[in-house]
Coordinates of C-alpha atoms and ligand atoms in Angstrom, one line a residue:
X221 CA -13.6 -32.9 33.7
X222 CA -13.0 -29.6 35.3
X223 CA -15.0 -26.6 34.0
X224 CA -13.3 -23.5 32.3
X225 CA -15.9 -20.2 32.1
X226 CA -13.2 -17.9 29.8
X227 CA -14.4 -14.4 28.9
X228 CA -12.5 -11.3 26.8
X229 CA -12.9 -7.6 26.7
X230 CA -11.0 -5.5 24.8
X231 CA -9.2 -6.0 21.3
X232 CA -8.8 -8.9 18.9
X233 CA -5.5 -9.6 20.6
X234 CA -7.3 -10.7 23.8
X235 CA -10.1 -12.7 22.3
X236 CA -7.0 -14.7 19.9
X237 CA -4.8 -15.0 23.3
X238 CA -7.8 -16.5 25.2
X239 CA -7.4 -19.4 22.4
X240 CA -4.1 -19.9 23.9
X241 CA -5.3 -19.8 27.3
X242 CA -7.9 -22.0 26.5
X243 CA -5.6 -24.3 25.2
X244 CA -2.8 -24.7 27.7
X245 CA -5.3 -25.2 30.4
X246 CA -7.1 -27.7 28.3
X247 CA -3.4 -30.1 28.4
X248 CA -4.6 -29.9 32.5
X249 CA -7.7 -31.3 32.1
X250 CA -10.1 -28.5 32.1
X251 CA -13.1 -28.0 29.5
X252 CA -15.2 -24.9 28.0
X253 CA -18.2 -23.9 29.3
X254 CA -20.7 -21.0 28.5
X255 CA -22.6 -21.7 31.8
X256 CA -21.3 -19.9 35.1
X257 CA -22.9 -22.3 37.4
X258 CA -20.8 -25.2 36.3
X259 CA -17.9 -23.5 36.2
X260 CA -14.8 -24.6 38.5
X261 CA -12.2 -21.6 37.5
X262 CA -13.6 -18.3 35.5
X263 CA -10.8 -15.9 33.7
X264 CA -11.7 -12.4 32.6
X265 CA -9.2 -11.4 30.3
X266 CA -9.5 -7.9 31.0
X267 CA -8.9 -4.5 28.8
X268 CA -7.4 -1.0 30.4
X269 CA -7.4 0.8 27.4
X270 CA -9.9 3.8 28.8
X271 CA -11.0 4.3 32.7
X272 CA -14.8 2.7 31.2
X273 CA -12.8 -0.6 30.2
X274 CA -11.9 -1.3 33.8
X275 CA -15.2 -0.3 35.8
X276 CA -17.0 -2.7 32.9
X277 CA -14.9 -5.8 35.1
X278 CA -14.9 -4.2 38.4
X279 CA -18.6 -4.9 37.9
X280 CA -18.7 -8.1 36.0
X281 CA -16.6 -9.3 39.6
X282 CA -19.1 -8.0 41.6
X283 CA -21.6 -10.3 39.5
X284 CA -19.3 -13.8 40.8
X285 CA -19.6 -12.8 44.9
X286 CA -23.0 -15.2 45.3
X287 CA -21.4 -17.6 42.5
X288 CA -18.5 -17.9 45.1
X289 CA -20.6 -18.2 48.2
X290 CA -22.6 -21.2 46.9
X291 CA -19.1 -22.7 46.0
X292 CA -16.3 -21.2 47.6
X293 CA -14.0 -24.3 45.7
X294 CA -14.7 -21.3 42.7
X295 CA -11.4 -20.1 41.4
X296 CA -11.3 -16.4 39.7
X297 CA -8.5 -14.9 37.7
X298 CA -7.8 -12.0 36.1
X299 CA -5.5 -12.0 32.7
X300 CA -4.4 -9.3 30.5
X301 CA -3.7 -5.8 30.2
X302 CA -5.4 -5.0 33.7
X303 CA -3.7 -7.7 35.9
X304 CA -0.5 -6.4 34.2
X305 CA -1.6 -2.7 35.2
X306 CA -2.1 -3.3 38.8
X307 CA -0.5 -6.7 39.4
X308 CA -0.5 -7.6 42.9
X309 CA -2.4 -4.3 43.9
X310 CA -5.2 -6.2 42.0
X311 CA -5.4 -8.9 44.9
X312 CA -6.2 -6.2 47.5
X313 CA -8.7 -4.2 45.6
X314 CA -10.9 -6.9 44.7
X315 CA -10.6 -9.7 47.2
X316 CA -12.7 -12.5 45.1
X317 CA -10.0 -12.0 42.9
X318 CA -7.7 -15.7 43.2
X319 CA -5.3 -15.3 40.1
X320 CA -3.8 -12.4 38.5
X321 CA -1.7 -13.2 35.0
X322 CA -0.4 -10.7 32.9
X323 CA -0.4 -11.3 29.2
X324 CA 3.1 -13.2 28.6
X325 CA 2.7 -15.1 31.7
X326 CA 0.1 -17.8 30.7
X327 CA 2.3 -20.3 30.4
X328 CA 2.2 -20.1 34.0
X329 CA -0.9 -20.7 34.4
X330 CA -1.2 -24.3 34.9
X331 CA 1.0 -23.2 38.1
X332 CA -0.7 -20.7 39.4
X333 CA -4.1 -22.6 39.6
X334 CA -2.4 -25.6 41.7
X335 CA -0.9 -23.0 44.0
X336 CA -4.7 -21.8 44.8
X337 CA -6.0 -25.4 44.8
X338 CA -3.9 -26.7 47.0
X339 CA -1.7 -24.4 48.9
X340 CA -5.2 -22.0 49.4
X341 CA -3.0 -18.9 48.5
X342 CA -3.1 -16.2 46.1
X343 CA -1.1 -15.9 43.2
X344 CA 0.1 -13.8 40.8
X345 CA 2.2 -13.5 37.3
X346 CA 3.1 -10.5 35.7
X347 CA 6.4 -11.0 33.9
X348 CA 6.6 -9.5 31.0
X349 CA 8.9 -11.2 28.1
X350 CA 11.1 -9.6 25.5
X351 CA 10.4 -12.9 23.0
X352 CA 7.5 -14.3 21.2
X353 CA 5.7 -16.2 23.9
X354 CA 2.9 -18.8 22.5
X355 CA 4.3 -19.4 18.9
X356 CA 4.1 -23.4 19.5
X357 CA 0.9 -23.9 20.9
X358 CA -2.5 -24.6 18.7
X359 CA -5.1 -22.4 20.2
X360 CA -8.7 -24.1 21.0
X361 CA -11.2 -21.6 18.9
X362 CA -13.7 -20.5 21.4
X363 CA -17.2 -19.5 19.8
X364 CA -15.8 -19.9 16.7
X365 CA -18.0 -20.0 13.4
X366 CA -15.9 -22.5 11.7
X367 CA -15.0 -19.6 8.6
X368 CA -12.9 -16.9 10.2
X369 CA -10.3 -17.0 12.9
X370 CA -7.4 -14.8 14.6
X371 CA -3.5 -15.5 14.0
X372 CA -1.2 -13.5 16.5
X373 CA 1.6 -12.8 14.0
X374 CA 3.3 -10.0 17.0
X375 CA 3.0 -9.5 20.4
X376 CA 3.7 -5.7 22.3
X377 CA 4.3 -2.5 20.9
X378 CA 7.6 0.5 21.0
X379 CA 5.3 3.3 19.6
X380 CA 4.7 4.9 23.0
X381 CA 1.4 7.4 21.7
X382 CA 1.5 9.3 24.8
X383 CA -2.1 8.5 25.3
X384 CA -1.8 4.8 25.4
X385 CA -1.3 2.4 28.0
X386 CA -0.4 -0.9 25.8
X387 CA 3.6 -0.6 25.3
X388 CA 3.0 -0.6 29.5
X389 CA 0.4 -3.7 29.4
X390 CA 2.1 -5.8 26.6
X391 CA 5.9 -4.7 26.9
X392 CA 8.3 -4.8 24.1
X393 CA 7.5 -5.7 20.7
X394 CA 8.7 -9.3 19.0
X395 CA 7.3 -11.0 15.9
X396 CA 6.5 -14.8 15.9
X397 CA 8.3 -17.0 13.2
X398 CA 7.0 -16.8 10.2
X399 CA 6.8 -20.5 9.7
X400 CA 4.9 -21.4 12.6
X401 CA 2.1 -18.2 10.9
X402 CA 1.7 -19.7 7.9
X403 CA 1.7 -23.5 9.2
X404 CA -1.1 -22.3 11.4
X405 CA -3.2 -20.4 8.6
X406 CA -2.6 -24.0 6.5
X407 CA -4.6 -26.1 9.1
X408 CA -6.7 -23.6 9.4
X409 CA -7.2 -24.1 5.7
X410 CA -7.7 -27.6 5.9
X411 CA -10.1 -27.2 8.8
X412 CA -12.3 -25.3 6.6
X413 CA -11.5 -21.6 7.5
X414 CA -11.7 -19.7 4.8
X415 CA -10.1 -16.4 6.0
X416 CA -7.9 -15.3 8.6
X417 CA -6.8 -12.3 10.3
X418 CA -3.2 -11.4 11.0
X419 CA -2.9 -9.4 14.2
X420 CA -0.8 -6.8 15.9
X421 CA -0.7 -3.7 17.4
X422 CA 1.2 -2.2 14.7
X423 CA 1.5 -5.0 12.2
X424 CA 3.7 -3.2 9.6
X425 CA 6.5 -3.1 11.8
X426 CA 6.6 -7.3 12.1
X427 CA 10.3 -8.1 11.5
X428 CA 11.5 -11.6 11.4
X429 CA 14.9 -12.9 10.8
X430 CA 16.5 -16.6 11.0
X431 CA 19.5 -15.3 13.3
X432 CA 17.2 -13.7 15.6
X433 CA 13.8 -12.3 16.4
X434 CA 15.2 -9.2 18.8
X435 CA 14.3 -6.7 17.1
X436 CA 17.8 -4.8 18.3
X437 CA 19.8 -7.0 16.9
X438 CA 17.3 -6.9 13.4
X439 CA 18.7 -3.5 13.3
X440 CA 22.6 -4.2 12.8
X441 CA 21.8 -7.5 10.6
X442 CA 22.9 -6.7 7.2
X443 CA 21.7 -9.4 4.5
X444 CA 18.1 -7.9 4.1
X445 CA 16.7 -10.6 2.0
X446 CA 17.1 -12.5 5.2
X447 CA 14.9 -10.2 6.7
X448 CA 11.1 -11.4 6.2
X449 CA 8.9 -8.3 6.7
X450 CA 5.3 -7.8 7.1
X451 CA 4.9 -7.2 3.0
X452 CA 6.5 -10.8 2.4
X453 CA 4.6 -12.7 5.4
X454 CA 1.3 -10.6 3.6
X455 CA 2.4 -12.8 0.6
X456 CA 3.4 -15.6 2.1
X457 CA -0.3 -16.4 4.0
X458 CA -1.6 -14.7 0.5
X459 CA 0.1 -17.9 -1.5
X460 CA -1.4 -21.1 0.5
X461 CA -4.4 -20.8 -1.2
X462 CA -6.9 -18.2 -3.5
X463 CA -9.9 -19.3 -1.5
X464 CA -8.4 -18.5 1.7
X465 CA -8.7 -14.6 2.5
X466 CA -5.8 -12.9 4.5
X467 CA -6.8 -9.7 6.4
X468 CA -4.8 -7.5 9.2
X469 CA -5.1 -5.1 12.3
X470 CA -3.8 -2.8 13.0
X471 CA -1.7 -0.5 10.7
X472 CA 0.1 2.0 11.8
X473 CA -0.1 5.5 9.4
X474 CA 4.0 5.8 9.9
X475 CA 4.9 2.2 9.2
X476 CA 2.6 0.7 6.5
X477 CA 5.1 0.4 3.5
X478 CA 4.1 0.7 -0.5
X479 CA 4.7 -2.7 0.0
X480 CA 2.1 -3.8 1.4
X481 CA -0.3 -1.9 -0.5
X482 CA 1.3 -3.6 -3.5
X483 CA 0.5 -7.1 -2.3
X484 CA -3.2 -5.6 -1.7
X485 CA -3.4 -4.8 -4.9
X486 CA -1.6 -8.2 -6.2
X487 CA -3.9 -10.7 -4.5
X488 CA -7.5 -11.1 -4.9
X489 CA -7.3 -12.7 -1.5
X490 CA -5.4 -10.3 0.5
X491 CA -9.0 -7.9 1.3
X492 CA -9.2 -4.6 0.1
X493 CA -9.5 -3.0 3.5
X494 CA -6.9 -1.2 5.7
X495 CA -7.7 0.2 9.4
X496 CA -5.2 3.1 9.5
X497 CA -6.1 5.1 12.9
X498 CA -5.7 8.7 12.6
X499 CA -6.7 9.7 16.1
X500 CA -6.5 13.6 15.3
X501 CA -6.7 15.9 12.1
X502 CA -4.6 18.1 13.8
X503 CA -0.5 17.9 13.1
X504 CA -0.2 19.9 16.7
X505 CA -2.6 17.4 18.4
X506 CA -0.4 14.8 16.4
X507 CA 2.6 15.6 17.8
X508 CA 1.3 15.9 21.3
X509 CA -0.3 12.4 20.9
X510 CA 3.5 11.1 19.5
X511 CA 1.8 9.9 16.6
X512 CA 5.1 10.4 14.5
X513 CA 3.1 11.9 11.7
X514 CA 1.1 14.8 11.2
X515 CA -2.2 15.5 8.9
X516 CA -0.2 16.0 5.5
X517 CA 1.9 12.8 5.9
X518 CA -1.4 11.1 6.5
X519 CA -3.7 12.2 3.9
X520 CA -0.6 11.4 1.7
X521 CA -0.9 7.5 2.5
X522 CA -4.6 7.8 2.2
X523 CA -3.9 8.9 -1.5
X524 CA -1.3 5.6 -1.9
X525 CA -3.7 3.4 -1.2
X526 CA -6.6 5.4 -3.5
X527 CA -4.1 5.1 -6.2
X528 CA -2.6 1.7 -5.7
X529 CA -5.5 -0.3 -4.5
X530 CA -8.0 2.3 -5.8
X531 CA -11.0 4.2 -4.6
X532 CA -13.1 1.0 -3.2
X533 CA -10.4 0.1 -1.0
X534 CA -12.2 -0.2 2.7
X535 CA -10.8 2.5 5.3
X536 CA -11.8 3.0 8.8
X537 CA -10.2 4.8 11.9
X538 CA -9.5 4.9 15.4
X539 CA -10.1 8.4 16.8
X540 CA -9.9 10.3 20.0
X541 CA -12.1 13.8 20.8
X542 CA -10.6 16.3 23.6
X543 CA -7.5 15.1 23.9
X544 CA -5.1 17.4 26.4
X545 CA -5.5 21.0 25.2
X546 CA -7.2 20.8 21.8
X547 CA -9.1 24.0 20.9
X548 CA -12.4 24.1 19.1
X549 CA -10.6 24.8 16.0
X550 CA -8.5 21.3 16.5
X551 CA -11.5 19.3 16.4
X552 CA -12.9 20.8 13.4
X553 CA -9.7 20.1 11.8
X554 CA -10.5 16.2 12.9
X555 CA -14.2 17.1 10.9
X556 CA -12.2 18.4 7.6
X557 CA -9.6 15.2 7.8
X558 CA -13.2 12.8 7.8
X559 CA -14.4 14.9 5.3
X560 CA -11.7 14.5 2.7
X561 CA -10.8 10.9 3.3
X562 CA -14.9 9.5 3.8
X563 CA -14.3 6.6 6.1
X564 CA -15.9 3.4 5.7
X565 CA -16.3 3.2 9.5
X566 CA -14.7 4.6 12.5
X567 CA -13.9 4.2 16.1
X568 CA -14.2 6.7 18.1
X569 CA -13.6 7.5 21.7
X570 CA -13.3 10.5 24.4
X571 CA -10.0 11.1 26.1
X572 CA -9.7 9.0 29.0
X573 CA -6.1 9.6 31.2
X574 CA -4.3 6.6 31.8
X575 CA -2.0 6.3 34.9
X576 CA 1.7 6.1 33.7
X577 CA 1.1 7.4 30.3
X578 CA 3.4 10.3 29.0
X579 CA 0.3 12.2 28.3
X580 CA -0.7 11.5 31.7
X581 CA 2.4 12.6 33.9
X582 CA 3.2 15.4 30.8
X583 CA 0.0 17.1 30.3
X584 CA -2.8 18.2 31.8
X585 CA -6.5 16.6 31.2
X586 CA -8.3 19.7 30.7
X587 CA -10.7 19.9 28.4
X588 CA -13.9 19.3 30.3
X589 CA -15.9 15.8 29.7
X590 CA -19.0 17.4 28.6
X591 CA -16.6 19.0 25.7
X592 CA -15.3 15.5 25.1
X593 CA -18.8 13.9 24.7
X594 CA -20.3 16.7 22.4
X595 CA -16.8 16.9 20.3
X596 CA -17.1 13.0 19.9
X597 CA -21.4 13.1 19.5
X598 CA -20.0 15.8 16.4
X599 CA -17.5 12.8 15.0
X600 CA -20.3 10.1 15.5
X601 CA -22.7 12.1 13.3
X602 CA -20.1 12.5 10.4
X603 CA -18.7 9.3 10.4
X604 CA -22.8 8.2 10.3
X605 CA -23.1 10.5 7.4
X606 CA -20.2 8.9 5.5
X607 CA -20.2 5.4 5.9
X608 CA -24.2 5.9 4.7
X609 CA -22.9 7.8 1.3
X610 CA -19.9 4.8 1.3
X611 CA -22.4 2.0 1.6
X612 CA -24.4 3.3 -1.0
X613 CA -22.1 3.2 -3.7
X614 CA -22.4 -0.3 -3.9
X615 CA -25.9 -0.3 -4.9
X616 CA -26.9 -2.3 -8.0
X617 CA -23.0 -3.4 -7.9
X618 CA -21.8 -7.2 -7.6
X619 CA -19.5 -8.2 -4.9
X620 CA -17.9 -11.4 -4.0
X621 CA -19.3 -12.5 -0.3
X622 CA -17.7 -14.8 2.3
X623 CA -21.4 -16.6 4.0
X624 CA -20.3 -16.7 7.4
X625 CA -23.7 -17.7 9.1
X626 CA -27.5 -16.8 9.6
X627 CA -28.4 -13.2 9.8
X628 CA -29.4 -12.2 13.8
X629 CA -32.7 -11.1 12.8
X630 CA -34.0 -14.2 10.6
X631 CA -32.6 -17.4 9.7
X632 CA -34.1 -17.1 6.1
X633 CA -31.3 -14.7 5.6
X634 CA -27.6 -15.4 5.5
X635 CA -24.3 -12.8 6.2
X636 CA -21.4 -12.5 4.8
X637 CA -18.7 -10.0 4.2
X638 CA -17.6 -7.9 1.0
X639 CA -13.4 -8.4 0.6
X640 CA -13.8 -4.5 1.7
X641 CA -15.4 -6.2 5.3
X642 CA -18.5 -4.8 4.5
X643 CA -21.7 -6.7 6.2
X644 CA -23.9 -7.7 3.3
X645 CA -27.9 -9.9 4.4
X646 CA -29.2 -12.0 1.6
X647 CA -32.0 -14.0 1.2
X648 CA -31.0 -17.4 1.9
X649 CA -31.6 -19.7 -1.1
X650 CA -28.5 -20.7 -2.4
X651 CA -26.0 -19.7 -0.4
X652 CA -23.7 -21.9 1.7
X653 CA -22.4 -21.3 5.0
X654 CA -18.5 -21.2 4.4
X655 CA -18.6 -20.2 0.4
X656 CA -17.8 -17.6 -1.4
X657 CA -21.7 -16.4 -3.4
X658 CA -22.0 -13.3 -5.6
X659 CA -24.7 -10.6 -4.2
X660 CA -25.9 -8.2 -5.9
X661 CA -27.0 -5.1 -3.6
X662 CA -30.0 -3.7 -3.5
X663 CA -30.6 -1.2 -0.7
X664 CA -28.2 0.2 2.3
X665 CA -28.1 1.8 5.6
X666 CA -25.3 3.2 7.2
X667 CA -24.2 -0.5 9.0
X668 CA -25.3 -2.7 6.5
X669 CA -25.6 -3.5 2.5
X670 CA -28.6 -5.7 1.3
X671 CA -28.5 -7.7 -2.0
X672 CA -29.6 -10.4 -3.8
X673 CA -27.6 -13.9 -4.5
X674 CA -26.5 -13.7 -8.2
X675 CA -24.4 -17.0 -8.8
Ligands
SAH2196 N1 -2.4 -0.2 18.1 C1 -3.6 0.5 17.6 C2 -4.5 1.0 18.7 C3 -4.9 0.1 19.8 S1 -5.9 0.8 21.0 C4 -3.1 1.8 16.9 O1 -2.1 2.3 17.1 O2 -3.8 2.2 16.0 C5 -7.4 1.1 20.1 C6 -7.8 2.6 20.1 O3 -8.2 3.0 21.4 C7 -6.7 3.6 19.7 O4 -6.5 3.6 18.3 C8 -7.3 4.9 20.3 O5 -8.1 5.5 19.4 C9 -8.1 4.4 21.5 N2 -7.4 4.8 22.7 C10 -6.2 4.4 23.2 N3 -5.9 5.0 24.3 C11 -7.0 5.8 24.6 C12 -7.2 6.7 25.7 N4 -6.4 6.9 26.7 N5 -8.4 7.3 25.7 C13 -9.3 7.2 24.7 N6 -9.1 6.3 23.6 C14 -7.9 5.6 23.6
SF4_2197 FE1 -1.0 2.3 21.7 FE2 0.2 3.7 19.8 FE3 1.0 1.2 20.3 FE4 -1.3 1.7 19.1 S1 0.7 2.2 18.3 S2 -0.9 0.2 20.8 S3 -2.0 3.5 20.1 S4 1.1 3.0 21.7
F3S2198 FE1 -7.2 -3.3 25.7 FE2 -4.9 -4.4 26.2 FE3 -6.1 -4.6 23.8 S1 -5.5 -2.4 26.9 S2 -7.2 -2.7 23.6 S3 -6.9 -5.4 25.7 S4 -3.9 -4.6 24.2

């Protein structure tokens, strides 16, 4: 059998759609393999989210020249949101480079590998599609622990932030039937799985109707109980079973609805943790990012879902330091937004221009990077501060863990997650790989809680 070396970078979205990959070539005859030297074709799904993303695989490909020397039969491709970036232009940069698929075109893929094989030429895919691409196919979980997994419930985004390149790497957005979701979170069920993430760029604005899934067309359609939105598929992958949790990424701050914070609150299953990026806590900065929202609007969800789900509910944040023009004073109003929500956890990154953006061709990049850097060390050392106070308001409470495996330091200890997707290490004794325990927590440092099995 021929050997398939697949590796992603980037978000959850390219880690579920190597699943897919995974599984279309595997109808072709092509296995897994973790081992580079067996390998017959290698695909980096790539990430171009920030300039660092893209010089992390321009050296990973620098790593496959001997590889290809010792067997120039190797074939290389390069999928996702890069090879959509540069396409063809890809091929010329870096010559080891065989393949280059964008993210609706692996479908194709089966193609484009004969076309190297046995016409000894290049080829390339990039087509991006306005409908839901993979919605039939059963993806083959790669390094999967047998407990959690990915569903792709949308593919794309229309938000055009002005920093972002994904509405020009994944194209337009379309949701995937809602049937095919939940018949996929079922087997999942019956496999074992006990929790599943739904995921999106901007899952609250999934929209699904039986007439059509254009999302034009969803606009004019009148009968809105025909409608299924992301509140009712929340419910709908809440219902197949109590013992099966139901989590999602990303929410966007302008789109997630009362809703969904109701269904939250409704379902012991459906985890008490939203990631709600902010970006900035600056309405100016705001509106120059085209976040559609500004810093009142923002804290005002924060409070909804304080006061629906209450005050445990998990919340963590994207955010983005020196972003074109922002002034000292700015940034500290990013430091008083982290101060009145306390994050669980945050991401955060400096600026990095992306060719073709709005912000890019709009405004100027001109707030120097060592700025950037100490702005972002100033975020890092907050959020540090925060989720440390967060975590240890658990102490000496009783939460309800998912065991999904060993700890990484000691295989007397297990981990799991809190429904608020906090990391909790227990001794090992009586918990199960797979169940749900009760730990007790003892102690706490920023990253992690540490209890005691309890029933
Ligand atoms: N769809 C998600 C974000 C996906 S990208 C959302 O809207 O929240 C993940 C994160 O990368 C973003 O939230 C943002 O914080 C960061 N990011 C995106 N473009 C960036 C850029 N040009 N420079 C630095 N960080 C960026
Ligand atoms: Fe990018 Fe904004 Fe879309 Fe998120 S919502 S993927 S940040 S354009
Ligand atoms: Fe990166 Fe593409 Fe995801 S740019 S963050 S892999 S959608």
């Amino acid at each position: 059998m021929a050997k398939l070396f697949i590796q992603s970078y980037g978000c959850a979205m390219n880690f579920s759609d190597s699943e897919i990959v995974a599984s279309i070539l595997k109808k072709e005859g092509y296995s897994l393999t973790n081992n580079l030297e067996e390998s017959d074709l290698i695909l980096l799904n790539t990430c171009s989210i920030r300039e660092k993303a893209e010089e992390t695989i321009r050296k990973r490909l620098k790593n496959f020249n001997n590889l290809k020397r010792r067997k120039p039969s190797l074939i290389i491709g390069i999928l996702g949101c890069m090879a959509e970036r540069l396409k063809d232009k890809l091929l010329n940069e870096e010559k080891i480079v065989d393949i280059v698929a964008g993210p609706d075109s692996y479908r194709d893929l089966p193609n484009l590998v004969k076309k190297v094989k046995n016409d000894d030429e290049k080829s390339v895919n990039t087509i991006l599609s306005l409908e839901e691409t993979y919605e039939n196919i059963e993806p083959v979980r790669i390094n999967t622990n047998g407990i959690t997994a990915f569903i792709s419930i949308m593919r794309g985004c229309d938000n055009m932030c002005s920093f972002c390149v994904v509405p020009f790497t994944r194209g337009r957005e379309r949701s995937r039937n809602p049937k095919s979701i939940v018949d996929e979170a079922k087997n999942l069920f019956n496999k074992g799985y006990k929790e599943i993430t739904l995921l999106g760029q901007n899952v609250d604005s999934y929209k699904w109707s039986k007439e059509t899934n254009n999302k034009k067309k969803l606009e004019k359609f009148s009968d809105i109980n025909e409608i299924i939105k992301f509140s009712d598929l929340l419910e709908m992958t809440a219902k197949i079973n109590p013992d099966l949790r139901v989590r999602f990424s990303t929410s966007h701050p302008k789109d997630i609805t009362t809703d969904v914070l109701n269904v939250i609150k409704n379902y012991e299953n459906v985890c008490n943790y939203i990631h709600l990026p902010a970006q900035s806590g600056n309405s100016r900065i705001l509106k120059k990012m085209n976040r559609t929202y500004d810093r009142e609007w923002y804290l005002n969800k924060v409070d909804d879902i304080k006061t629906i789900i209450g005050k445990d509910c998990g919340i963590s944040s994207d955010f983005i330091t020196g972003f074109c023009s922002e002034t000292e004073d700015e940034h500290g109003d990013t430091l008083t937004l982290m101060d009145n929500v306390i994050y669980d956890y945050s991401y955060m990154f400096y600026y990095s221009e992306r060719p073709g953006t709005l912000a890019q061709r709009k405004y100027e990049d001109d707030i120097p990077l060592d700025t950037k850097k100490r702005r972002l060390d100033e975020i890092i050392k907050k959020q540090n501060t925060h989720s440390l106070k967060r975590n240890k308001l658990t102490i000496d409470n009783t939460y309800k863990v998912l065991v999904e495996g060993y700890s990484k330091k000691s295989d007397d200890f297990l981990k799991g997650r809190t429904s608020e997707n906090k990391v909790v290490i227990f001794p090992k004794k009586n918990g199960v790989i797979g169940n749900y325990v009760d730990v007790k927590i003892r102690d706490c440092n920023s990253a992690t809680l540490f209890g005691d099995y309890v029933r």
